[in-house]
Coordinates of C-alpha atoms in Angstrom, one line a residue:
L277 CA -7.5 -21.4 -13.6
G278 CA -6.1 -24.2 -15.7
G279 CA -3.6 -26.6 -14.6
L280 CA -0.5 -25.1 -16.3
T281 CA -1.4 -21.7 -14.8
Q282 CA -1.5 -23.2 -11.3
K283 CA 1.7 -25.0 -11.7
M284 CA 3.4 -21.7 -12.9
I285 CA 2.1 -19.7 -9.8
R286 CA 3.2 -22.3 -7.4
Q287 CA 6.6 -22.9 -8.9
S288 CA 7.6 -19.3 -10.0
P289 CA 10.6 -18.2 -7.9
I290 CA 9.3 -14.5 -8.6
P291 CA 5.8 -13.2 -7.8
V292 CA 3.2 -13.9 -10.6
W293 CA 0.1 -12.0 -11.2
V294 CA -2.4 -13.7 -13.4
V295 CA -5.1 -11.6 -15.2
K296 CA -7.7 -12.7 -17.8
K297 CA -7.3 -11.2 -21.1
E298 CA -10.7 -9.6 -21.2
T299 CA -10.2 -8.1 -17.8
K300 CA -10.0 -4.1 -17.6
I301 CA -8.1 -3.0 -14.6
N302 CA -9.1 0.6 -13.7
R303 CA -7.1 1.0 -10.6
I304 CA -4.0 -0.4 -8.9
I305 CA -3.6 -0.3 -5.3
G306 CA 0.1 -0.4 -3.8
L307 CA 0.1 -1.0 -0.1
V308 CA 3.1 0.3 1.6
D309 CA 4.6 0.9 5.2
D310 CA 7.7 2.9 6.0
S311 CA 10.3 -0.2 5.4
D312 CA 13.0 -0.3 3.1
C313 CA 10.9 -2.3 0.3
M314 CA 8.5 0.9 0.1
K315 CA 10.4 2.0 -3.1
D316 CA 10.1 -1.4 -4.8
V317 CA 6.5 -1.8 -4.0
I318 CA 5.8 1.9 -5.4
L319 CA 8.0 1.2 -8.6
A320 CA 6.3 -2.2 -9.3
S321 CA 2.8 -0.6 -8.7
E322 CA 3.7 2.4 -11.0
E323 CA 5.1 -0.1 -13.9
L324 CA 1.8 -2.0 -13.7
S325 CA -0.4 1.0 -13.8
Y326 CA 1.5 2.1 -17.1
L327 CA 1.4 -1.2 -18.6
L328 CA -2.4 -1.5 -17.9
N329 CA -3.3 2.1 -18.3
S330 CA -4.7 2.2 -15.0
S331 CA -4.7 4.8 -12.2
L332 CA -2.5 4.3 -9.3
E333 CA -3.2 4.7 -5.6
I334 CA -0.6 4.3 -2.9
V335 CA -2.2 3.5 0.4
S336 CA -0.4 3.3 3.8
V337 CA -2.6 2.1 6.6
W338 CA -1.8 3.2 10.1
Q339 CA -3.2 1.5 13.1
D340 CA -4.4 3.8 15.9
Y341 CA -4.3 1.4 18.8
P342 CA -1.8 0.9 21.5
M343 CA 1.2 -1.1 20.3
T344 CA 4.6 -1.9 21.2
L345 CA 8.0 -2.2 19.2
T346 CA 7.7 -6.0 19.4
S347 CA 4.1 -6.0 18.0
Y348 CA 4.8 -3.6 15.0
A349 CA 8.4 -2.9 14.2
S350 CA 8.2 0.6 13.0
E351 CA 10.0 3.7 14.1
Y352 CA 6.8 5.7 13.2
A353 CA 4.3 3.3 14.8
A354 CA 6.5 3.2 18.0
A355 CA 6.6 6.8 18.2
Y356 CA 3.0 7.2 17.4
V357 CA 1.9 5.8 20.7
G358 CA 0.8 8.5 23.2
M359 CA 0.9 11.4 20.8
G360 CA -1.5 14.2 20.5
A361 CA -3.6 14.9 17.4
A362 CA -1.1 17.6 16.1
E363 CA 1.7 15.3 16.4
R364 CA 0.0 12.4 14.9
E365 CA -0.9 14.6 11.9
G366 CA 2.8 15.6 11.6
I367 CA 3.8 11.9 11.4
L368 CA 1.2 11.2 8.9
N369 CA 2.5 14.1 6.7
K370 CA 6.1 12.7 7.0
M371 CA 4.8 9.4 5.8
R372 CA 3.1 11.0 2.8
K373 CA 6.3 13.0 1.9
N374 CA 8.3 9.7 2.1
I375 CA 5.9 8.1 -0.3
Q376 CA 5.9 11.0 -2.7
Q377 CA 9.6 11.1 -2.8
N378 CA 9.6 7.5 -4.2
L379 CA 7.1 8.3 -7.0
S380 CA 8.0 8.7 -10.6
D381 CA 5.1 10.5 -11.6
E382 CA 3.2 12.4 -8.9
S383 CA 0.6 13.8 -11.1
K384 CA -0.8 10.2 -11.9
T385 CA -0.6 8.8 -8.5
K386 CA -3.1 9.4 -5.6
V387 CA -1.3 9.1 -2.1
R388 CA -3.3 8.1 1.0
V389 CA -2.2 7.5 4.5
E390 CA -5.1 6.4 6.6
M391 CA -5.6 5.9 10.2
T392 CA -7.8 3.0 11.4
Q393 CA -8.5 1.2 14.6
N394 CA -8.8 -2.1 12.8
P395 CA -5.9 -4.4 14.2
K396 CA -5.7 -6.3 10.9
V397 CA -4.1 -4.3 8.0
A398 CA -5.9 -6.5 5.3
H399 CA -9.2 -5.8 7.0
A400 CA -8.5 -2.1 7.4
L401 CA -7.5 -1.8 3.7
V402 CA -10.8 -3.3 2.7
E403 CA -12.6 -0.9 5.1
I404 CA -10.9 2.0 3.5
L405 CA -11.4 0.9 -0.1
N406 CA -15.1 0.3 0.6
E407 CA -15.5 3.9 1.7
D408 CA -14.6 4.9 -1.9

């Protein structure tokens, strides 16, 4: 990156995404949890996918390991601990439904809610995307 681009990124009061003009972006990934900002992430991801004529995938990563409210502040994750397979699937379906309710165009968007035992969400996301 050039000096001007780096300066803009560092000093911008809003998120900045820099893409080389020649770059073709085939897929946008929006990573969401069940927080209040889910809708904002989905809307921004949808806008980017339309602008770049790219497919859109909304992914939510659920960590399948013992956790507490203090280690992961989520009503779903806290309730998730100690549940059986059927209850877990119900919770995941509820999450999928919540995501789909925030989509403008369901036909253009793939929704994935994945379970992982990886304790770091970023690593889990890379693991999930590498499976594709």
